[in-house]
Amino acid sequence: MSRTRAIDDADILDRAAAVFWHHGYAASSMRVLAEATGLGGAALYHRFGDKDGLFVAALRRYAEEGLGERLARLSALADPVAAVCGFFDELIRLSVGDRDRRGCLLVNTALDGAAMSPAARAVVRDRLGEIEAFFRHQLGRARQTGRLAADLDPDLTAELLLGTVLSIRVMARLDPDHGRLRRLADGALIALKPCPEDPPR
Amino acid sequence: MSRTRAIDDADILDRAAAVFWHHGYAASSMRVLAEATGLGGAALYHRFGDKDGLFVAALRRYAEEGLGERLARLSALADPVAAVCGFFDELIRLSVGDRDRRGCLLVNTALDGAAMSPAARAVVRDRLGEIEAFFRHQLGRARQTGRLAADLDPDLTAELLLGTVLSIRVMARLDPDHGRLRRLADGALIALKPCPEDPPR
DNA sequence: TAGATAACCGAACGATCGTTTCAGATCAAG
DNA sequence: CTTGATCTGAAACGATCGTTCGGTTATCTA
């Protein structure tokens, strides 16, 4: 029916996301994106409509690849408390190891200017909501199995944990100090009393 | 010796900060800034060097006007716990009343792309450090006067409170719901046990 | 009042922006 | 192989980008 595409959509979006991640939406030019993806400008428009379409697609890909995989993997753990603590462990490891201080594309997008499209905003909100739902679900599981105090409110605690995720990602861009990020996480995880301390890194 | 300036630096920076605040650094063009400030483009360059110089000056002005005033006013309160709680009260009020969801220019700048200049980054870091120092100082005062538990660590708690400030400002851009922001604040302020609850708004 | 100095505006600079056009390349279906 | 739809790179579109230049205006010193 038609010509086969030279490069996979996934590859393109991965490379595009890396550019947006590093420079932000406004400062990422279509020419740089074209060069990074290996496609000509026309091909990008043919596939994704316009710059915002490419951005939203790349954002979705980023979230699915990074966040979706992590949540699925942690949700499969038998111990819900370990799942929650593991999320923060990975979050801190990612943030500290982030030499370019790129932070999280989702959170960065959340604080972008008025130019942020409604579609991009929706992606960010949905994905952050997904994190909160993950926390809520794990906390509910933990309470049912008696791992947590019965008077702990999963809804409220999940909100606080999501807030801590945001604060860690913001703080990491200014001062990616492991101790500081770890203290932020521990300050929130203290609500999960019998949470096993991870070894100092 | 020379011609008097038509418009005050303070006025110019206030208007420029509003533009940067709304659109972000990269999406704020010098032409829009010139129109907003009432000056020609050349005059802006004559005063501030280049776009980044104008941005840093506007950022400083923004921080001094908004944050500096608030911290000075709250620091003058007799009750240190009221000072800390008052900071969050005002933060939430500002965030909920922010119809354009502009958030905080300092925090937005913290998450800007790689284009952020070292000078701008330094302003952000210094000002956020100022908030943390404010918390630390007030907590120390409160502990000395017996208003807080003696085993409360002012350094650690100040870090956590600053983290909560960041999370509130990020969350407000996605979902400026008063209840949600209030719960985030209360979750952190619970460390200050005898903190007087403010009336539900 | 004359001269000096700084501030300002309008216009323009080359570069780059997001986007489109167009001709040619490629591959599945008939 | 022909057909026809899809994909692609090169080039160009007008618009706008950050920045600079020349000349004019306003204010100070003397």
GROMACS .gro file of C-alpha atoms (C1' of nucleotides) in nm:
model
  462
    1MET     CA    1   0.000   0.000   0.000
    2SER     CA    2   0.274   0.245   0.081
    3ARG     CA    3   0.635   0.299   0.148
    4THR     CA    4   0.772   0.148   0.467
    5ARG     CA    5   0.901   0.387   0.728
    6ALA     CA    6   1.272   0.412   0.761
    7ILE     CA    7   1.278   0.458   1.141
    8ASP     CA    8   1.048   0.322   1.406
    9ASP     CA    9   0.811   0.558   1.582
   10ALA     CA   10   0.949   0.444   1.915
   11ASP     CA   11   1.305   0.537   1.823
   12ILE     CA   12   1.199   0.874   1.693
   13LEU     CA   13   1.000   0.956   2.004
   14ASP     CA   14   1.281   0.843   2.231
   15ARG     CA   15   1.522   1.077   2.061
   16ALA     CA   16   1.272   1.361   2.046
   17ALA     CA   17   1.192   1.319   2.414
   18ALA     CA   18   1.560   1.344   2.495
   19VAL     CA   19   1.579   1.679   2.315
   20PHE     CA   20   1.266   1.817   2.483
   21TRP     CA   21   1.391   1.684   2.811
   22HIS     CA   22   1.719   1.866   2.785
   23HIS     CA   23   1.612   2.199   2.639
   24GLY     CA   24   1.245   2.227   2.727
   25TYR     CA   25   0.963   2.264   2.481
   26ALA     CA   26   1.010   2.622   2.365
   27ALA     CA   27   1.386   2.597   2.328
   28SER     CA   28   1.369   2.278   2.120
   29SER     CA   29   1.365   2.370   1.754
   30MET     CA   30   1.221   2.148   1.487
   31ARG     CA   31   1.555   2.149   1.311
   32VAL     CA   32   1.735   2.013   1.614
   33LEU     CA   33   1.458   1.761   1.658
   34ALA     CA   34   1.485   1.659   1.297
   35GLU     CA   35   1.856   1.609   1.325
   36ALA     CA   36   1.823   1.417   1.651
   37THR     CA   37   1.556   1.186   1.518
   38GLY     CA   38   1.729   1.129   1.186
   39LEU     CA   39   1.422   1.239   0.995
   40GLY     CA   40   1.371   1.542   0.778
   41GLY     CA   41   1.145   1.813   0.901
   42ALA     CA   42   0.874   1.724   0.652
   43ALA     CA   43   0.865   1.366   0.770
   44LEU     CA   44   0.816   1.477   1.128
   45TYR     CA   45   0.521   1.690   1.026
   46HIS     CA   46   0.382   1.411   0.817
   47ARG     CA   47   0.386   1.175   1.111
   48PHE     CA   48   0.299   1.395   1.406
   49GLY     CA   49   0.115   1.693   1.264
   50ASP     CA   50   0.304   1.976   1.430
   51LYS     CA   51   0.554   2.049   1.701
   52ASP     CA   52   0.303   2.009   1.978
   53GLY     CA   53   0.186   1.677   1.836
   54LEU     CA   54   0.542   1.553   1.836
   55PHE     CA   55   0.590   1.677   2.189
   56VAL     CA   56   0.278   1.509   2.323
   57ALA     CA   57   0.367   1.185   2.151
   58ALA     CA   58   0.721   1.200   2.288
   59LEU     CA   59   0.586   1.283   2.633
   60ARG     CA   60   0.353   0.986   2.621
   61ARG     CA   61   0.633   0.761   2.508
   62TYR     CA   62   0.860   0.893   2.784
   63ALA     CA   63   0.598   0.831   3.049
   64GLU     CA   64   0.508   0.489   2.923
   65GLU     CA   65   0.867   0.378   2.893
   66GLY     CA   66   0.990   0.525   3.219
   67LEU     CA   67   0.700   0.544   3.456
   68GLY     CA   68   0.469   0.275   3.323
   69GLU     CA   69   0.735   0.012   3.335
   70ARG     CA   70   0.843   0.107   3.684
   71LEU     CA   71   0.493   0.106   3.828
   72ALA     CA   72   0.412  -0.227   3.668
   73ARG     CA   73   0.728  -0.386   3.799
   74LEU     CA   74   0.686  -0.252   4.153
   75SER     CA   75   0.317  -0.337   4.162
   76ALA     CA   76   0.410  -0.699   4.105
   77LEU     CA   77   0.605  -0.712   4.429
   78ALA     CA   78   0.455  -0.917   4.706
   79ASP     CA   79   0.525  -0.658   4.974
   80PRO     CA   80   0.335  -0.333   4.911
   81VAL     CA   81   0.554  -0.137   5.150
   82ALA     CA   82   0.859  -0.251   4.961
   83ALA     CA   83   0.689  -0.136   4.641
   84VAL     CA   84   0.640   0.215   4.776
   85CYS     CA   85   0.986   0.236   4.927
   86GLY     CA   86   1.132   0.093   4.609
   87PHE     CA   87   0.970   0.368   4.408
   88PHE     CA   88   1.147   0.631   4.613
   89ASP     CA   89   1.473   0.439   4.605
   90GLU     CA   90   1.466   0.440   4.227
   91LEU     CA   91   1.352   0.799   4.215
   92ILE     CA   92   1.649   0.909   4.423
   93ARG     CA   93   1.890   0.694   4.231
   94LEU     CA   94   1.769   0.841   3.904
   95SER     CA   95   1.785   1.194   4.038
   96VAL     CA   96   2.132   1.166   4.184
   97GLY     CA   97   2.270   0.992   3.879
   98ASP     CA   98   2.128   1.260   3.652
   99ARG     CA   99   2.447   1.442   3.562
  100ASP     CA  100   2.277   1.686   3.327
  101ARG     CA  101   2.014   1.769   3.588
  102ARG     CA  102   1.737   1.708   3.343
  103GLY     CA  103   1.499   1.603   3.614
  104CYS     CA  104   1.171   1.448   3.505
  105LEU     CA  105   1.016   1.551   3.176
  106LEU     CA  106   0.668   1.517   3.320
  107VAL     CA  107   0.737   1.746   3.615
  108ASN     CA  108   0.932   1.990   3.402
  109THR     CA  109   0.637   2.009   3.167
  110ALA     CA  110   0.405   2.073   3.457
  111LEU     CA  111   0.590   2.397   3.526
  112ASP     CA  112   0.623   2.506   3.166
  113GLY     CA  113   0.477   2.837   3.065
  114ALA     CA  114   0.137   2.917   2.925
  115ALA     CA  115   0.247   2.764   2.595
  116MET     CA  116   0.183   2.418   2.732
  117SER     CA  117  -0.095   2.264   2.528
  118PRO     CA  118  -0.404   2.117   2.696
  119ALA     CA  119  -0.306   1.777   2.560
  120ALA     CA  120   0.035   1.791   2.721
  121ARG     CA  121  -0.116   1.913   3.044
  122ALA     CA  122  -0.358   1.621   3.040
  123VAL     CA  123  -0.076   1.373   2.992
  124VAL     CA  124   0.111   1.516   3.289
  125ARG     CA  125  -0.194   1.517   3.511
  126ASP     CA  126  -0.292   1.164   3.415
  127ARG     CA  127   0.052   1.024   3.476
  128LEU     CA  128   0.098   1.194   3.810
  129GLY     CA  129  -0.247   1.068   3.900
  130GLU     CA  130  -0.123   0.725   3.810
  131ILE     CA  131   0.160   0.757   4.060
  132GLU     CA  132  -0.082   0.863   4.329
  133ALA     CA  133  -0.312   0.574   4.245
  134PHE     CA  134  -0.017   0.339   4.272
  135PHE     CA  135   0.061   0.470   4.618
  136ARG     CA  136  -0.303   0.452   4.722
  137HIS     CA  137  -0.337   0.097   4.603
  138GLN     CA  138  -0.019  -0.023   4.770
  139LEU     CA  139  -0.111   0.149   5.095
  140GLY     CA  140  -0.454  -0.010   5.087
  141ARG     CA  141  -0.297  -0.349   5.035
  142ALA     CA  142  -0.053  -0.292   5.318
  143ARG     CA  143  -0.326  -0.191   5.556
  144GLN     CA  144  -0.540  -0.492   5.470
  145THR     CA  145  -0.256  -0.728   5.544
  146GLY     CA  146  -0.182  -0.555   5.870
  147ARG     CA  147   0.152  -0.416   5.761
  148LEU     CA  148   0.041  -0.064   5.842
  149ALA     CA  149  -0.151   0.106   6.116
  150ALA     CA  150  -0.523   0.076   6.066
  151ASP     CA  151  -0.578   0.447   6.120
  152LEU     CA  152  -0.356   0.538   5.825
  153ASP     CA  153  -0.557   0.706   5.551
  154PRO     CA  154  -0.441   0.569   5.212
  155ASP     CA  155  -0.595   0.858   5.019
  156LEU     CA  156  -0.429   1.126   5.226
  157THR     CA  157  -0.097   0.948   5.251
  158ALA     CA  158  -0.088   0.887   4.878
  159GLU     CA  159  -0.134   1.259   4.823
  160LEU     CA  160   0.153   1.337   5.055
  161LEU     CA  161   0.377   1.082   4.891
  162LEU     CA  162   0.307   1.225   4.547
  163GLY     CA  163   0.388   1.566   4.684
  164THR     CA  164   0.719   1.432   4.807
  165VAL     CA  165   0.791   1.290   4.464
  166LEU     CA  166   0.742   1.635   4.316
  167SER     CA  167   0.958   1.803   4.576
  168ILE     CA  168   1.238   1.554   4.518
  169ARG     CA  169   1.233   1.609   4.145
  170VAL     CA  170   1.239   1.985   4.185
  171MET     CA  171   1.507   1.982   4.451
  172ALA     CA  172   1.723   1.748   4.246
  173ARG     CA  173   1.750   2.006   3.970
  174LEU     CA  174   1.894   2.259   4.208
  175ASP     CA  175   2.098   2.045   4.442
  176PRO     CA  176   2.116   1.676   4.347
  177ASP     CA  177   2.256   1.577   4.683
  178HIS     CA  178   2.178   1.222   4.778
  179GLY     CA  179   2.150   1.287   5.149
  180ARG     CA  180   1.909   1.569   5.102
  181LEU     CA  181   1.683   1.375   4.866
  182ARG     CA  182   1.696   1.074   5.092
  183ARG     CA  183   1.587   1.283   5.389
  184LEU     CA  184   1.297   1.421   5.191
  185ALA     CA  185   1.183   1.071   5.105
  186ASP     CA  186   1.232   0.938   5.458
  187GLY     CA  187   1.038   1.230   5.599
  188ALA     CA  188   0.736   1.118   5.402
  189LEU     CA  189   0.790   0.745   5.441
  190ILE     CA  190   0.791   0.781   5.817
  191ALA     CA  191   0.416   0.736   5.795
  192LEU     CA  192   0.487   0.378   5.690
  193LYS     CA  193   0.641   0.285   6.018
  194PRO     CA  194   0.771  -0.067   5.963
  195CYS     CA  195   0.929   0.035   5.635
  196PRO     CA  196   1.268  -0.136   5.602
  197GLU     CA  197   1.548   0.113   5.578
  198ASP     CA  198   1.750   0.070   5.266
  199PRO     CA  199   2.127   0.056   5.313
  200PRO     CA  200   2.306   0.391   5.299
  201ARG     CA  201   2.438   0.449   4.951
  202MET     CA  202   2.484   6.492   3.347
  203SER     CA  203   2.241   6.301   3.137
  204ARG     CA  204   1.886   6.250   3.046
  205THR     CA  205   1.659   6.124   3.324
  206ARG     CA  206   1.506   5.784   3.278
  207ALA     CA  207   1.147   5.788   3.173
  208ILE     CA  208   1.045   5.479   3.368
  209ASP     CA  209   1.172   5.347   3.698
  210ASP     CA  210   1.379   5.030   3.698
  211ALA     CA  211   1.140   4.881   3.947
  212ASP     CA  212   0.839   4.935   3.722
  213ILE     CA  213   1.019   4.789   3.423
  214LEU     CA  214   1.129   4.481   3.614
  215ASP     CA  215   0.784   4.428   3.758
  216ARG     CA  216   0.631   4.429   3.412
  217ALA     CA  217   0.909   4.216   3.266
  218ALA     CA  218   0.876   3.965   3.549
  219ALA     CA  219   0.506   3.937   3.475
  220VAL     CA  220   0.582   3.845   3.114
  221PHE     CA  221   0.848   3.592   3.206
  222TRP     CA  222   0.618   3.457   3.473
  223HIS     CA  223   0.336   3.397   3.230
  224HIS     CA  224   0.523   3.266   2.926
  225GLY     CA  225   0.850   3.135   3.064
  226TYR     CA  226   1.195   3.253   2.963
  227ALA     CA  227   1.228   3.103   2.618
  228ALA     CA  228   0.877   3.196   2.506
  229SER     CA  229   0.911   3.560   2.615
  230SER     CA  230   1.032   3.764   2.322
  231MET     CA  231   1.216   4.090   2.360
  232ARG     CA  232   0.949   4.260   2.154
  233VAL     CA  233   0.674   4.153   2.390
  234LEU     CA  234   0.894   4.255   2.681
  235ALA     CA  235   0.959   4.591   2.523
  236GLU     CA  236   0.591   4.652   2.472
  237ALA     CA  237   0.506   4.538   2.823
  238THR     CA  238   0.769   4.755   2.987
  239GLY     CA  239   0.693   5.059   2.775
  240LEU     CA  240   1.052   5.085   2.662
  241GLY     CA  241   1.196   5.032   2.319
  242GLY     CA  242   1.404   4.726   2.263
  243ALA     CA  243   1.726   4.924   2.242
  244ALA     CA  244   1.663   5.088   2.576
  245LEU     CA  245   1.619   4.749   2.739
  246TYR     CA  246   1.955   4.641   2.606
  247HIS     CA  247   2.110   4.965   2.715
  248ARG     CA  248   1.995   4.908   3.071
  249PHE     CA  249   2.022   4.536   3.118
  250GLY     CA  250   2.275   4.415   2.865
  251ASP     CA  251   2.085   4.129   2.709
  252LYS     CA  252   1.778   3.914   2.752
  253ASP     CA  253   1.930   3.706   3.025
  254GLY     CA  254   2.039   4.015   3.214
  255LEU     CA  255   1.687   4.145   3.202
  256PHE     CA  256   1.557   3.810   3.317
  257VAL     CA  257   1.792   3.784   3.611
  258ALA     CA  258   1.716   4.140   3.716
  259ALA     CA  259   1.344   4.075   3.690
  260LEU     CA  260   1.384   3.751   3.882
  261ARG     CA  261   1.569   3.930   4.159
  262ARG     CA  262   1.308   4.199   4.172
  263TYR     CA  263   1.032   3.939   4.182
  264ALA     CA  264   1.198   3.754   4.467
  265GLU     CA  265   1.274   4.065   4.663
  266GLU     CA  266   0.927   4.207   4.622
  267GLY     CA  267   0.734   3.887   4.685
  268LEU     CA  268   0.946   3.666   4.902
  269GLY     CA  269   1.167   3.914   5.079
  270GLU     CA  270   0.877   4.118   5.201
  271ARG     CA  271   0.689   3.814   5.320
  272LEU     CA  272   0.980   3.665   5.510
  273ALA     CA  273   1.060   3.996   5.676
  274ARG     CA  274   0.702   4.048   5.782
  275LEU     CA  275   0.658   3.696   5.918
  276SER     CA  276   0.994   3.701   6.092
  277ALA     CA  277   0.876   3.997   6.292
  278LEU     CA  278   0.596   3.796   6.447
  279ALA     CA  279   0.634   3.713   6.813
  280ASP     CA  280   0.525   3.354   6.769
  281PRO     CA  281   0.764   3.154   6.549
  282VAL     CA  282   0.514   2.876   6.494
  283ALA     CA  283   0.264   3.131   6.370
  284ALA     CA  284   0.530   3.263   6.135
  285VAL     CA  285   0.583   2.921   5.979
  286CYS     CA  286   0.214   2.842   5.958
  287GLY     CA  287   0.149   3.188   5.822
  288PHE     CA  288   0.395   3.128   5.543
  289PHE     CA  289   0.200   2.824   5.430
  290ASP     CA  290  -0.130   3.003   5.470
  291GLU     CA  291  -0.015   3.274   5.237
  292LEU     CA  292   0.140   3.026   4.999
  293ILE     CA  293  -0.186   2.838   4.968
  294ARG     CA  294  -0.388   3.155   4.934
  295LEU     CA  295  -0.162   3.278   4.658
  296SER     CA  296  -0.169   2.945   4.478
  297VAL     CA  297  -0.545   2.901   4.492
  298GLY     CA  298  -0.610   3.259   4.390
  299ASP     CA  299  -0.376   3.226   4.094
  300ARG     CA  300  -0.630   3.214   3.815
  301ASP     CA  301  -0.371   3.194   3.539
  302ARG     CA  302  -0.185   2.916   3.717
  303ARG     CA  303   0.141   3.098   3.687
  304GLY     CA  304   0.277   2.940   4.000
  305CYS     CA  305   0.599   3.084   4.138
  306LEU     CA  306   0.853   3.232   3.902
  307LEU     CA  307   1.139   3.105   4.116
  308VAL     CA  308   1.017   2.747   4.114
  309ASN     CA  309   0.925   2.762   3.747
  310THR     CA  310   1.274   2.883   3.671
  311ALA     CA  311   1.420   2.596   3.870
  312LEU     CA  312   1.263   2.353   3.625
  313ASP     CA  313   1.348   2.547   3.312
  314GLY     CA  314   1.560   2.378   3.051
  315ALA     CA  315   1.932   2.384   3.000
  316ALA     CA  316   1.901   2.741   2.875
  317MET     CA  317   1.880   2.865   3.233
  318SER     CA  318   2.184   3.080   3.296
  319PRO     CA  319   2.409   3.017   3.595
  320ALA     CA  320   2.314   3.359   3.730
  321ALA     CA  321   1.945   3.274   3.723
  322ARG     CA  322   2.012   2.938   3.879
  323ALA     CA  323   2.205   3.107   4.158
  324VAL     CA  324   1.919   3.345   4.229
  325VAL     CA  325   1.678   3.058   4.257
  326ARG     CA  326   1.903   2.856   4.481
  327ASP     CA  327   1.978   3.150   4.705
  328ARG     CA  328   1.616   3.245   4.746
  329LEU     CA  329   1.499   2.894   4.820
  330GLY     CA  330   1.784   2.867   5.067
  331GLU     CA  331   1.648   3.182   5.222
  332ILE     CA  332   1.313   3.015   5.275
  333GLU     CA  333   1.479   2.717   5.436
  334ALA     CA  334   1.684   2.943   5.659
  335PHE     CA  335   1.366   3.119   5.762
  336PHE     CA  336   1.210   2.789   5.859
  337ARG     CA  337   1.523   2.681   6.041
  338HIS     CA  338   1.544   3.001   6.235
  339GLN     CA  339   1.181   3.001   6.337
  340LEU     CA  340   1.197   2.637   6.440
  341GLY     CA  341   1.502   2.708   6.649
  342ARG     CA  342   1.326   2.996   6.817
  343ALA     CA  343   1.021   2.781   6.882
  344ARG     CA  344   1.225   2.506   7.037
  345GLN     CA  345   1.414   2.743   7.261
  346THR     CA  346   1.093   2.887   7.399
  347GLY     CA  347   0.952   2.541   7.456
  348ARG     CA  348   0.682   2.570   7.193
  349LEU     CA  349   0.809   2.260   7.017
  350ALA     CA  350   0.934   1.920   7.120
  351ALA     CA  351   1.300   1.929   7.218
  352ASP     CA  352   1.384   1.632   6.995
  353LEU     CA  353   1.269   1.812   6.683
  354ASP     CA  354   1.559   1.873   6.446
  355PRO     CA  355   1.530   2.226   6.303
  356ASP     CA  356   1.767   2.152   6.016
  357LEU     CA  357   1.586   1.842   5.901
  358THR     CA  358   1.242   1.986   5.952
  359ALA     CA  359   1.332   2.300   5.760
  360GLU     CA  360   1.439   2.083   5.469
  361LEU     CA  361   1.111   1.899   5.474
  362LEU     CA  362   0.911   2.219   5.496
  363LEU     CA  363   1.095   2.364   5.196
  364GLY     CA  364   1.021   2.043   5.008
  365THR     CA  365   0.655   2.088   5.091
  366VAL     CA  366   0.666   2.443   4.959
  367LEU     CA  367   0.798   2.311   4.629
  368SER     CA  368   0.540   2.037   4.608
  369ILE     CA  369   0.259   2.283   4.675
  370ARG     CA  370   0.379   2.517   4.401
  371VAL     CA  371   0.408   2.236   4.151
  372MET     CA  372   0.078   2.078   4.242
  373ALA     CA  373  -0.098   2.412   4.223
  374ARG     CA  374  -0.013   2.442   3.856
  375LEU     CA  375  -0.185   2.116   3.778
  376ASP     CA  376  -0.472   2.117   4.022
  377PRO     CA  377  -0.509   2.437   4.227
  378ASP     CA  378  -0.751   2.276   4.468
  379HIS     CA  379  -0.750   2.437   4.808
  380GLY     CA  380  -0.821   2.121   5.001
  381ARG     CA  381  -0.544   1.933   4.833
  382LEU     CA  382  -0.286   2.206   4.892
  383ARG     CA  383  -0.401   2.247   5.250
  384ARG     CA  384  -0.356   1.877   5.314
  385LEU     CA  385  -0.006   1.889   5.173
  386ALA     CA  386   0.082   2.173   5.408
  387ASP     CA  387  -0.081   2.013   5.709
  388GLY     CA  388   0.098   1.690   5.640
  389ALA     CA  389   0.427   1.869   5.686
  390LEU     CA  390   0.318   2.100   5.964
  391ILE     CA  391   0.212   1.803   6.174
  392ALA     CA  392   0.569   1.800   6.299
  393LEU     CA  393   0.486   2.128   6.472
  394LYS     CA  394   0.234   1.973   6.701
  395PRO     CA  395   0.080   2.267   6.883
  396CYS     CA  396   0.036   2.458   6.559
  397PRO     CA  397  -0.295   2.644   6.567
  398GLU     CA  398  -0.524   2.531   6.289
  399ASP     CA  399  -0.634   2.811   6.064
  400PRO     CA  400  -1.009   2.833   5.998
  401PRO     CA  401  -1.131   2.636   5.695
  402ARG     CA  402  -1.148   2.863   5.394
  403DT     C1'  403   2.330   7.940   2.681
  404DA     C1'  404   2.666   7.595   2.501
  405DG     C1'  405   2.852   7.158   2.543
  406DA     C1'  406   2.863   6.704   2.712
  407DT     C1'  407   2.649   6.285   2.833
  408DA     C1'  408   2.330   5.948   2.881
  409DA     C1'  409   1.857   5.761   2.744
  410DC     C1'  410   1.560   5.672   2.405
  411DC     C1'  411   1.315   5.533   1.953
  412DG     C1'  412   1.267   5.349   1.485
  413DA     C1'  413   1.466   5.074   1.169
  414DA     C1'  414   1.733   4.728   1.033
  415DC     C1'  415   2.076   4.327   1.083
  416DG     C1'  416   2.154   3.819   0.998
  417DA     C1'  417   1.985   3.410   1.193
  418DT     C1'  418   1.650   3.105   1.306
  419DC     C1'  419   1.168   3.000   1.397
  420DG     C1'  420   0.751   2.659   1.272
  421DT     C1'  421   0.564   2.515   0.868
  422DT     C1'  422   0.472   2.407   0.375
  423DT     C1'  423   0.571   2.287  -0.095
  424DC     C1'  424   0.725   1.975  -0.432
  425DA     C1'  425   0.949   1.636  -0.675
  426DG     C1'  426   1.136   1.192  -0.624
  427DA     C1'  427   1.186   0.749  -0.375
  428DT     C1'  428   0.976   0.329  -0.206
  429DC     C1'  429   0.678  -0.050  -0.142
  430DA     C1'  430   0.200  -0.318  -0.125
  431DA     C1'  431  -0.175  -0.443  -0.412
  432DG     C1'  432  -0.368  -0.565  -0.862
  433DC     C1'  433   0.498  -0.437  -1.433
  434DT     C1'  434   0.179  -0.095  -1.346
  435DT     C1'  435  -0.073   0.158  -1.029
  436DG     C1'  436  -0.125   0.438  -0.643
  437DA     C1'  437  -0.073   0.564  -0.187
  438DT     C1'  438   0.280   0.682   0.151
  439DC     C1'  439   0.707   0.843   0.295
  440DT     C1'  440   1.111   1.131   0.253
  441DG     C1'  441   1.483   1.504   0.176
  442DA     C1'  442   1.594   1.960  -0.007
  443DA     C1'  443   1.453   2.396  -0.044
  444DA     C1'  444   1.191   2.771   0.054
  445DC     C1'  445   0.788   3.032   0.281
  446DG     C1'  446   0.679   3.447   0.574
  447DA     C1'  447   0.734   3.555   1.041
  448DT     C1'  448   0.984   3.639   1.430
  449DC     C1'  449   1.401   3.580   1.694
  450DG     C1'  450   1.792   3.843   1.985
  451DT     C1'  451   2.063   4.213   1.894
  452DT     C1'  452   2.276   4.642   1.704
  453DC     C1'  453   2.316   5.097   1.481
  454DG     C1'  454   2.217   5.614   1.383
  455DG     C1'  455   2.009   5.978   1.500
  456DT     C1'  456   1.718   6.238   1.816
  457DT     C1'  457   1.575   6.400   2.265
  458DA     C1'  458   1.624   6.532   2.727
  459DT     C1'  459   1.893   6.669   3.125
  460DC     C1'  460   2.307   6.790   3.370
  461DT     C1'  461   2.742   7.090   3.424
  462DA     C1'  462   2.974   7.509   3.340
   0.00000   0.00000   0.00000
